[in-house]
Amino acid sequence: MTTTTPARTTTRMAALVSEIRTVVDRGLAPDLTAYLVGERLAPHLGASDLLTAEQQEGDPDHYRQHILHAEPDGSFSVVALVWMPGQETCIHDHVSWCVAGVHQGEESERRYRLAPGADAARLVATEDVVNAQGEVCGFAPPGDIHKVRNSCTGTAISVHIYGADVSRLGSSIRRVYTLPVD
């Protein structure tokens, strides 16, 4: 995954950041914050003026992360993830609450739960979800183990909002899972 800093912020993105800030500043529980931020994100998805052309550029080798905004106090970040066909994440969880909305294309997500085993823990797939353009999902740890993949034939772009400073951390991933999967 590569990270870039945007050359500029669109007027629409600046408005979305302001809406997110209003929610985050309320200091609500992480799951409620994610839900309310998701409500703010949804109307902007698919709008041609949300991202610049540079912020929609992918990478042929792996999905690409463009940091669109990092709040100065570290309370949230907004990123665009650009996925070429077949690109995917590892199985992972997150450092904070997260909201993801599909701006273009379609993304497949497999969700997991951690299950105890006789000798060691293992992952159990609990749900497969296909998110189309305009759809939003949100979650807060624990219970946020998943893998995301571009399952469509074209480029997919999603906008992610994290309750952490991704520009400082480099990623929202807390832990990568290499356990056996049932």
mmCIF file with all atom_site columns, C-alpha atoms in Angstrom:
data_model
loop_
_atom_site.group_PDB
_atom_site.id
_atom_site.type_symbol
_atom_site.label_atom_id
_atom_site.label_alt_id
_atom_site.label_comp_id
_atom_site.label_asym_id
_atom_site.label_entity_id
_atom_site.label_seq_id
_atom_site.pdbx_PDB_ins_code
_atom_site.Cartn_x
_atom_site.Cartn_y
_atom_site.Cartn_z
_atom_site.occupancy
_atom_site.B_iso_or_equiv
_atom_site.pdbx_formal_charge
_atom_site.auth_seq_id
_atom_site.auth_comp_id
_atom_site.auth_asym_id
_atom_site.auth_atom_id
_atom_site.pdbx_PDB_model_num
ATOM 1   C CA . MET A 1 1   ? 0.000   0.000   0.000   1.00 0.00 ? 1   MET A CA 1
ATOM 2   C CA . THR A 1 2   ? 1.347   3.445   -0.868  1.00 0.00 ? 2   THR A CA 1
ATOM 3   C CA . THR A 1 3   ? 0.385   6.671   0.800   1.00 0.00 ? 3   THR A CA 1
ATOM 4   C CA . THR A 1 4   ? 0.188   10.054  -0.827  1.00 0.00 ? 4   THR A CA 1
ATOM 5   C CA . THR A 1 5   ? -0.674  13.505  0.397   1.00 0.00 ? 5   THR A CA 1
ATOM 6   C CA . PRO A 1 6   ? -3.280  15.313  -1.673  1.00 0.00 ? 6   PRO A CA 1
ATOM 7   C CA . ALA A 1 7   ? -2.283  18.372  -3.656  1.00 0.00 ? 7   ALA A CA 1
ATOM 8   C CA . ARG A 1 8   ? -5.565  19.988  -2.693  1.00 0.00 ? 8   ARG A CA 1
ATOM 9   C CA . THR A 1 9   ? -8.881  19.321  -1.005  1.00 0.00 ? 9   THR A CA 1
ATOM 10  C CA . THR A 1 10  ? -12.088 19.681  -2.964  1.00 0.00 ? 10  THR A CA 1
ATOM 11  C CA . THR A 1 11  ? -14.855 21.936  -1.680  1.00 0.00 ? 11  THR A CA 1
ATOM 12  C CA . ARG A 1 12  ? -17.062 18.872  -1.174  1.00 0.00 ? 12  ARG A CA 1
ATOM 13  C CA . MET A 1 13  ? -14.353 17.067  0.829   1.00 0.00 ? 13  MET A CA 1
ATOM 14  C CA . ALA A 1 14  ? -13.856 20.165  3.014   1.00 0.00 ? 14  ALA A CA 1
ATOM 15  C CA . ALA A 1 15  ? -17.606 20.184  3.721   1.00 0.00 ? 15  ALA A CA 1
ATOM 16  C CA . LEU A 1 16  ? -17.538 16.459  4.583   1.00 0.00 ? 16  LEU A CA 1
ATOM 17  C CA . VAL A 1 17  ? -14.594 16.983  6.947   1.00 0.00 ? 17  VAL A CA 1
ATOM 18  C CA . SER A 1 18  ? -16.546 19.738  8.702   1.00 0.00 ? 18  SER A CA 1
ATOM 19  C CA . GLU A 1 19  ? -19.552 17.420  9.086   1.00 0.00 ? 19  GLU A CA 1
ATOM 20  C CA . ILE A 1 20  ? -17.332 14.644  10.481  1.00 0.00 ? 20  ILE A CA 1
ATOM 21  C CA . ARG A 1 21  ? -15.693 17.064  12.922  1.00 0.00 ? 21  ARG A CA 1
ATOM 22  C CA . THR A 1 22  ? -19.125 18.070  14.266  1.00 0.00 ? 22  THR A CA 1
ATOM 23  C CA . VAL A 1 23  ? -19.922 14.404  15.014  1.00 0.00 ? 23  VAL A CA 1
ATOM 24  C CA . VAL A 1 24  ? -16.506 13.491  16.455  1.00 0.00 ? 24  VAL A CA 1
ATOM 25  C CA . ASP A 1 25  ? -16.434 16.564  18.708  1.00 0.00 ? 25  ASP A CA 1
ATOM 26  C CA . ARG A 1 26  ? -19.552 15.260  20.485  1.00 0.00 ? 26  ARG A CA 1
ATOM 27  C CA . GLY A 1 27  ? -17.405 12.615  22.219  1.00 0.00 ? 27  GLY A CA 1
ATOM 28  C CA . LEU A 1 28  ? -19.936 9.801   21.810  1.00 0.00 ? 28  LEU A CA 1
ATOM 29  C CA . ALA A 1 29  ? -19.301 6.054   22.100  1.00 0.00 ? 29  ALA A CA 1
ATOM 30  C CA . PRO A 1 30  ? -17.216 4.650   19.211  1.00 0.00 ? 30  PRO A CA 1
ATOM 31  C CA . ASP A 1 31  ? -20.028 2.585   17.669  1.00 0.00 ? 31  ASP A CA 1
ATOM 32  C CA . LEU A 1 32  ? -22.450 5.528   17.718  1.00 0.00 ? 32  LEU A CA 1
ATOM 33  C CA . THR A 1 33  ? -19.775 7.842   16.321  1.00 0.00 ? 33  THR A CA 1
ATOM 34  C CA . ALA A 1 34  ? -19.171 5.406   13.451  1.00 0.00 ? 34  ALA A CA 1
ATOM 35  C CA . TYR A 1 35  ? -22.897 5.217   12.712  1.00 0.00 ? 35  TYR A CA 1
ATOM 36  C CA . LEU A 1 36  ? -23.338 9.001   12.666  1.00 0.00 ? 36  LEU A CA 1
ATOM 37  C CA . VAL A 1 37  ? -20.193 9.562   10.581  1.00 0.00 ? 37  VAL A CA 1
ATOM 38  C CA . GLY A 1 38  ? -21.495 6.972   8.108   1.00 0.00 ? 38  GLY A CA 1
ATOM 39  C CA . GLU A 1 39  ? -24.718 8.965   7.767   1.00 0.00 ? 39  GLU A CA 1
ATOM 40  C CA . ARG A 1 40  ? -22.648 12.048  6.884   1.00 0.00 ? 40  ARG A CA 1
ATOM 41  C CA . LEU A 1 41  ? -20.485 10.183  4.358   1.00 0.00 ? 41  LEU A CA 1
ATOM 42  C CA . ALA A 1 42  ? -23.246 8.455   2.367   1.00 0.00 ? 42  ALA A CA 1
ATOM 43  C CA . PRO A 1 43  ? -24.654 11.511  0.504   1.00 0.00 ? 43  PRO A CA 1
ATOM 44  C CA . HIS A 1 44  ? -21.181 12.374  -0.849  1.00 0.00 ? 44  HIS A CA 1
ATOM 45  C CA . LEU A 1 45  ? -20.361 8.965   -2.339  1.00 0.00 ? 45  LEU A CA 1
ATOM 46  C CA . GLY A 1 46  ? -20.339 8.867   -6.122  1.00 0.00 ? 46  GLY A CA 1
ATOM 47  C CA . ALA A 1 47  ? -20.180 12.662  -6.448  1.00 0.00 ? 47  ALA A CA 1
ATOM 48  C CA . SER A 1 48  ? -17.762 13.634  -9.208  1.00 0.00 ? 48  SER A CA 1
ATOM 49  C CA . ASP A 1 49  ? -16.424 16.567  -7.166  1.00 0.00 ? 49  ASP A CA 1
ATOM 50  C CA . LEU A 1 50  ? -15.500 14.609  -3.998  1.00 0.00 ? 50  LEU A CA 1
ATOM 51  C CA . LEU A 1 51  ? -11.971 13.547  -5.034  1.00 0.00 ? 51  LEU A CA 1
ATOM 52  C CA . THR A 1 52  ? -9.356  15.085  -7.284  1.00 0.00 ? 52  THR A CA 1
ATOM 53  C CA . ALA A 1 53  ? -8.023  13.085  -10.250 1.00 0.00 ? 53  ALA A CA 1
ATOM 54  C CA . GLU A 1 54  ? -4.783  12.439  -8.313  1.00 0.00 ? 54  GLU A CA 1
ATOM 55  C CA . GLN A 1 55  ? -6.741  11.046  -5.356  1.00 0.00 ? 55  GLN A CA 1
ATOM 56  C CA . GLN A 1 56  ? -8.322  8.450   -7.664  1.00 0.00 ? 56  GLN A CA 1
ATOM 57  C CA . GLU A 1 57  ? -5.036  7.043   -8.980  1.00 0.00 ? 57  GLU A CA 1
ATOM 58  C CA . GLY A 1 58  ? -4.350  3.382   -8.288  1.00 0.00 ? 58  GLY A CA 1
ATOM 59  C CA . ASP A 1 59  ? -1.228  1.238   -8.274  1.00 0.00 ? 59  ASP A CA 1
ATOM 60  C CA . PRO A 1 60  ? -0.908  -1.898  -10.425 1.00 0.00 ? 60  PRO A CA 1
ATOM 61  C CA . ASP A 1 61  ? 0.832   -3.840  -7.642  1.00 0.00 ? 61  ASP A CA 1
ATOM 62  C CA . HIS A 1 62  ? -1.387  -3.236  -4.587  1.00 0.00 ? 62  HIS A CA 1
ATOM 63  C CA . TYR A 1 63  ? -4.259  -1.102  -3.380  1.00 0.00 ? 63  TYR A CA 1
ATOM 64  C CA . ARG A 1 64  ? -3.285  2.510   -2.829  1.00 0.00 ? 64  ARG A CA 1
ATOM 65  C CA . GLN A 1 65  ? -4.070  4.752   0.113   1.00 0.00 ? 65  GLN A CA 1
ATOM 66  C CA . HIS A 1 66  ? -4.438  8.505   -0.359  1.00 0.00 ? 66  HIS A CA 1
ATOM 67  C CA . ILE A 1 67  ? -4.619  10.471  2.885   1.00 0.00 ? 67  ILE A CA 1
ATOM 68  C CA . LEU A 1 68  ? -7.237  13.153  2.296   1.00 0.00 ? 68  LEU A CA 1
ATOM 69  C CA . HIS A 1 69  ? -7.367  14.695  5.773   1.00 0.00 ? 69  HIS A CA 1
ATOM 70  C CA . ALA A 1 70  ? -5.877  14.151  9.217   1.00 0.00 ? 70  ALA A CA 1
ATOM 71  C CA . GLU A 1 71  ? -7.453  16.194  11.983  1.00 0.00 ? 71  GLU A CA 1
ATOM 72  C CA . PRO A 1 72  ? -4.736  18.213  13.801  1.00 0.00 ? 72  PRO A CA 1
ATOM 73  C CA . ASP A 1 73  ? -5.738  16.787  17.202  1.00 0.00 ? 73  ASP A CA 1
ATOM 74  C CA . GLY A 1 74  ? -5.510  13.203  15.875  1.00 0.00 ? 74  GLY A CA 1
ATOM 75  C CA . SER A 1 75  ? -9.207  12.469  16.447  1.00 0.00 ? 75  SER A CA 1
ATOM 76  C CA . PHE A 1 76  ? -9.931  11.274  12.893  1.00 0.00 ? 76  PHE A CA 1
ATOM 77  C CA . SER A 1 77  ? -8.546  10.793  9.405   1.00 0.00 ? 77  SER A CA 1
ATOM 78  C CA . VAL A 1 78  ? -10.108 10.486  5.980   1.00 0.00 ? 78  VAL A CA 1
ATOM 79  C CA . VAL A 1 79  ? -8.492  8.357   3.285   1.00 0.00 ? 79  VAL A CA 1
ATOM 80  C CA . ALA A 1 80  ? -9.369  7.148   -0.200  1.00 0.00 ? 80  ALA A CA 1
ATOM 81  C CA . LEU A 1 81  ? -8.414  3.577   -1.023  1.00 0.00 ? 81  LEU A CA 1
ATOM 82  C CA . VAL A 1 82  ? -8.049  2.817   -4.715  1.00 0.00 ? 82  VAL A CA 1
ATOM 83  C CA . TRP A 1 83  ? -8.261  -0.848  -5.722  1.00 0.00 ? 83  TRP A CA 1
ATOM 84  C CA . MET A 1 84  ? -7.469  -2.359  -9.097  1.00 0.00 ? 84  MET A CA 1
ATOM 85  C CA . PRO A 1 85  ? -9.377  -5.578  -9.952  1.00 0.00 ? 85  PRO A CA 1
ATOM 86  C CA . GLY A 1 86  ? -8.465  -8.449  -7.615  1.00 0.00 ? 86  GLY A CA 1
ATOM 87  C CA . GLN A 1 87  ? -6.458  -6.366  -5.140  1.00 0.00 ? 87  GLN A CA 1
ATOM 88  C CA . GLU A 1 88  ? -7.141  -7.140  -1.491  1.00 0.00 ? 88  GLU A CA 1
ATOM 89  C CA . THR A 1 89  ? -6.064  -6.578  2.081   1.00 0.00 ? 89  THR A CA 1
ATOM 90  C CA . CYS A 1 90  ? -4.707  -9.133  4.477   1.00 0.00 ? 90  CYS A CA 1
ATOM 91  C CA . ILE A 1 91  ? -7.016  -10.314 7.272   1.00 0.00 ? 91  ILE A CA 1
ATOM 92  C CA . HIS A 1 92  ? -6.815  -7.536  9.862   1.00 0.00 ? 92  HIS A CA 1
ATOM 93  C CA . ASP A 1 93  ? -8.517  -5.469  12.542  1.00 0.00 ? 93  ASP A CA 1
ATOM 94  C CA . HIS A 1 94  ? -8.279  -1.771  13.373  1.00 0.00 ? 94  HIS A CA 1
ATOM 95  C CA . VAL A 1 95  ? -6.892  0.625   15.966  1.00 0.00 ? 95  VAL A CA 1
ATOM 96  C CA . SER A 1 96  ? -10.174 2.554   16.195  1.00 0.00 ? 96  SER A CA 1
ATOM 97  C CA . TRP A 1 97  ? -13.717 2.907   14.921  1.00 0.00 ? 97  TRP A CA 1
ATOM 98  C CA . CYS A 1 98  ? -13.983 2.960   11.151  1.00 0.00 ? 98  CYS A CA 1
ATOM 99  C CA . VAL A 1 99  ? -16.470 3.903   8.458   1.00 0.00 ? 99  VAL A CA 1
ATOM 100 C CA . ALA A 1 100 ? -16.054 2.825   4.842   1.00 0.00 ? 100 ALA A CA 1
ATOM 101 C CA . GLY A 1 101 ? -18.158 3.883   1.884   1.00 0.00 ? 101 GLY A CA 1
ATOM 102 C CA . VAL A 1 102 ? -17.853 2.773   -1.722  1.00 0.00 ? 102 VAL A CA 1
ATOM 103 C CA . HIS A 1 103 ? -17.368 5.777   -3.977  1.00 0.00 ? 103 HIS A CA 1
ATOM 104 C CA . GLN A 1 104 ? -16.908 3.819   -7.215  1.00 0.00 ? 104 GLN A CA 1
ATOM 105 C CA . GLY A 1 105 ? -17.186 0.148   -8.161  1.00 0.00 ? 105 GLY A CA 1
ATOM 106 C CA . GLU A 1 106 ? -17.803 -2.668  -5.743  1.00 0.00 ? 106 GLU A CA 1
ATOM 107 C CA . GLU A 1 107 ? -15.929 -4.223  -2.820  1.00 0.00 ? 107 GLU A CA 1
ATOM 108 C CA . SER A 1 108 ? -16.298 -7.637  -1.266  1.00 0.00 ? 108 SER A CA 1
ATOM 109 C CA . GLU A 1 109 ? -15.706 -8.069  2.425   1.00 0.00 ? 109 GLU A CA 1
ATOM 110 C CA . ARG A 1 110 ? -15.299 -11.271 4.428   1.00 0.00 ? 110 ARG A CA 1
ATOM 111 C CA . ARG A 1 111 ? -15.820 -10.853 8.164   1.00 0.00 ? 111 ARG A CA 1
ATOM 112 C CA . TYR A 1 112 ? -14.350 -13.141 10.810  1.00 0.00 ? 112 TYR A CA 1
ATOM 113 C CA . ARG A 1 113 ? -14.531 -13.909 14.484  1.00 0.00 ? 113 ARG A CA 1
ATOM 114 C CA . LEU A 1 114 ? -11.739 -15.226 16.646  1.00 0.00 ? 114 LEU A CA 1
ATOM 115 C CA . ALA A 1 115 ? -12.555 -18.662 18.034  1.00 0.00 ? 115 ALA A CA 1
ATOM 116 C CA . PRO A 1 116 ? -10.647 -20.593 20.681  1.00 0.00 ? 116 PRO A CA 1
ATOM 117 C CA . GLY A 1 117 ? -9.179  -23.912 19.577  1.00 0.00 ? 117 GLY A CA 1
ATOM 118 C CA . ALA A 1 118 ? -7.853  -26.965 21.357  1.00 0.00 ? 118 ALA A CA 1
ATOM 119 C CA . ASP A 1 119 ? -4.257  -26.025 20.537  1.00 0.00 ? 119 ASP A CA 1
ATOM 120 C CA . ALA A 1 120 ? -4.548  -22.448 19.272  1.00 0.00 ? 120 ALA A CA 1
ATOM 121 C CA . ALA A 1 121 ? -7.091  -19.833 18.291  1.00 0.00 ? 121 ALA A CA 1
ATOM 122 C CA . ARG A 1 122 ? -8.467  -19.824 14.753  1.00 0.00 ? 122 ARG A CA 1
ATOM 123 C CA . LEU A 1 123 ? -10.530 -17.532 12.566  1.00 0.00 ? 123 LEU A CA 1
ATOM 124 C CA . VAL A 1 124 ? -14.066 -18.413 11.569  1.00 0.00 ? 124 VAL A CA 1
ATOM 125 C CA . ALA A 1 125 ? -15.682 -16.634 8.625   1.00 0.00 ? 125 ALA A CA 1
ATOM 126 C CA . THR A 1 126 ? -19.007 -15.194 9.763   1.00 0.00 ? 126 THR A CA 1
ATOM 127 C CA . GLU A 1 127 ? -20.281 -13.185 6.815   1.00 0.00 ? 127 GLU A CA 1
ATOM 128 C CA . ASP A 1 128 ? -19.574 -12.266 3.209   1.00 0.00 ? 128 ASP A CA 1
ATOM 129 C CA . VAL A 1 129 ? -20.773 -8.824  2.169   1.00 0.00 ? 129 VAL A CA 1
ATOM 130 C CA . VAL A 1 130 ? -20.670 -7.095  -1.208  1.00 0.00 ? 130 VAL A CA 1
ATOM 131 C CA . ASN A 1 131 ? -20.746 -3.307  -0.934  1.00 0.00 ? 131 ASN A CA 1
ATOM 132 C CA . ALA A 1 132 ? -21.778 -1.426  -4.075  1.00 0.00 ? 132 ALA A CA 1
ATOM 133 C CA . GLN A 1 133 ? -21.313 2.242   -4.939  1.00 0.00 ? 133 GLN A CA 1
ATOM 134 C CA . GLY A 1 134 ? -23.045 4.402   -2.329  1.00 0.00 ? 134 GLY A CA 1
ATOM 135 C CA . GLU A 1 135 ? -23.108 1.781   0.428   1.00 0.00 ? 135 GLU A CA 1
ATOM 136 C CA . VAL A 1 136 ? -21.561 2.490   3.822   1.00 0.00 ? 136 VAL A CA 1
ATOM 137 C CA . CYS A 1 137 ? -20.551 0.205   6.675   1.00 0.00 ? 137 CYS A CA 1
ATOM 138 C CA . GLY A 1 138 ? -19.050 1.061   10.035  1.00 0.00 ? 138 GLY A CA 1
ATOM 139 C CA . PHE A 1 139 ? -17.716 -0.737  13.047  1.00 0.00 ? 139 PHE A CA 1
ATOM 140 C CA . ALA A 1 140 ? -15.751 -0.351  16.235  1.00 0.00 ? 140 ALA A CA 1
ATOM 141 C CA . PRO A 1 141 ? -13.337 -2.788  17.881  1.00 0.00 ? 141 PRO A CA 1
ATOM 142 C CA . PRO A 1 142 ? -13.594 -5.459  19.066  1.00 0.00 ? 142 PRO A CA 1
ATOM 143 C CA . GLY A 1 143 ? -15.309 -7.542  16.427  1.00 0.00 ? 143 GLY A CA 1
ATOM 144 C CA . ASP A 1 144 ? -13.836 -5.791  13.404  1.00 0.00 ? 144 ASP A CA 1
ATOM 145 C CA . ILE A 1 145 ? -11.734 -8.577  11.880  1.00 0.00 ? 145 ILE A CA 1
ATOM 146 C CA . HIS A 1 146 ? -12.112 -8.641  8.107   1.00 0.00 ? 146 HIS A CA 1
ATOM 147 C CA . LYS A 1 147 ? -10.554 -8.806  4.660   1.00 0.00 ? 147 LYS A CA 1
ATOM 148 C CA . VAL A 1 148 ? -11.563 -6.479  1.804   1.00 0.00 ? 148 VAL A CA 1
ATOM 149 C CA . ARG A 1 149 ? -11.207 -7.145  -1.920  1.00 0.00 ? 149 ARG A CA 1
ATOM 150 C CA . ASN A 1 150 ? -12.050 -5.447  -5.199  1.00 0.00 ? 150 ASN A CA 1
ATOM 151 C CA . SER A 1 151 ? -14.288 -8.069  -6.762  1.00 0.00 ? 151 SER A CA 1
ATOM 152 C CA . CYS A 1 152 ? -15.388 -6.054  -9.791  1.00 0.00 ? 152 CYS A CA 1
ATOM 153 C CA . THR A 1 153 ? -13.777 -5.832  -13.223 1.00 0.00 ? 153 THR A CA 1
ATOM 154 C CA . GLY A 1 154 ? -12.886 -2.141  -12.954 1.00 0.00 ? 154 GLY A CA 1
ATOM 155 C CA . THR A 1 155 ? -11.248 0.169   -10.456 1.00 0.00 ? 155 THR A CA 1
ATOM 156 C CA . ALA A 1 156 ? -12.957 0.452   -7.074  1.00 0.00 ? 156 ALA A CA 1
ATOM 157 C CA . ILE A 1 157 ? -12.564 3.471   -4.818  1.00 0.00 ? 157 ILE A CA 1
ATOM 158 C CA . SER A 1 158 ? -13.693 3.681   -1.225  1.00 0.00 ? 158 SER A CA 1
ATOM 159 C CA . VAL A 1 159 ? -13.573 6.497   1.305   1.00 0.00 ? 159 VAL A CA 1
ATOM 160 C CA . HIS A 1 160 ? -12.585 5.453   4.833   1.00 0.00 ? 160 HIS A CA 1
ATOM 161 C CA . ILE A 1 161 ? -12.839 7.511   7.985   1.00 0.00 ? 161 ILE A CA 1
ATOM 162 C CA . TYR A 1 162 ? -10.908 6.334   11.036  1.00 0.00 ? 162 TYR A CA 1
ATOM 163 C CA . GLY A 1 163 ? -10.979 7.549   14.622  1.00 0.00 ? 163 GLY A CA 1
ATOM 164 C CA . ALA A 1 164 ? -7.183  7.832   14.588  1.00 0.00 ? 164 ALA A CA 1
ATOM 165 C CA . ASP A 1 165 ? -4.414  9.823   12.901  1.00 0.00 ? 165 ASP A CA 1
ATOM 166 C CA . VAL A 1 166 ? -3.505  7.649   9.916   1.00 0.00 ? 166 VAL A CA 1
ATOM 167 C CA . SER A 1 167 ? -0.930  10.204  8.740   1.00 0.00 ? 167 SER A CA 1
ATOM 168 C CA . ARG A 1 168 ? 1.029   9.533   11.929  1.00 0.00 ? 168 ARG A CA 1
ATOM 169 C CA . LEU A 1 169 ? 0.334   5.792   12.194  1.00 0.00 ? 169 LEU A CA 1
ATOM 170 C CA . GLY A 1 170 ? 0.734   5.019   8.473   1.00 0.00 ? 170 GLY A CA 1
ATOM 171 C CA . SER A 1 171 ? -2.304  2.733   8.528   1.00 0.00 ? 171 SER A CA 1
ATOM 172 C CA . SER A 1 172 ? -5.440  1.982   10.515  1.00 0.00 ? 172 SER A CA 1
ATOM 173 C CA . ILE A 1 173 ? -4.470  -1.672  10.862  1.00 0.00 ? 173 ILE A CA 1
ATOM 174 C CA . ARG A 1 174 ? -3.896  -2.778  14.435  1.00 0.00 ? 174 ARG A CA 1
ATOM 175 C CA . ARG A 1 175 ? -3.119  -6.437  13.870  1.00 0.00 ? 175 ARG A CA 1
ATOM 176 C CA . VAL A 1 176 ? -2.677  -8.763  10.876  1.00 0.00 ? 176 VAL A CA 1
ATOM 177 C CA . TYR A 1 177 ? -4.046  -12.271 11.386  1.00 0.00 ? 177 TYR A CA 1
ATOM 178 C CA . THR A 1 178 ? -2.194  -15.330 10.087  1.00 0.00 ? 178 THR A CA 1
ATOM 179 C CA . LEU A 1 179 ? -4.181  -17.867 12.134  1.00 0.00 ? 179 LEU A CA 1
ATOM 180 C CA . PRO A 1 180 ? -5.801  -20.885 10.518  1.00 0.00 ? 180 PRO A CA 1
ATOM 181 C CA . VAL A 1 181 ? -9.173  -20.070 8.943   1.00 0.00 ? 181 VAL A CA 1
ATOM 182 C CA . ASP A 1 182 ? -12.189 -22.392 9.096   1.00 0.00 ? 182 ASP A CA 1
#
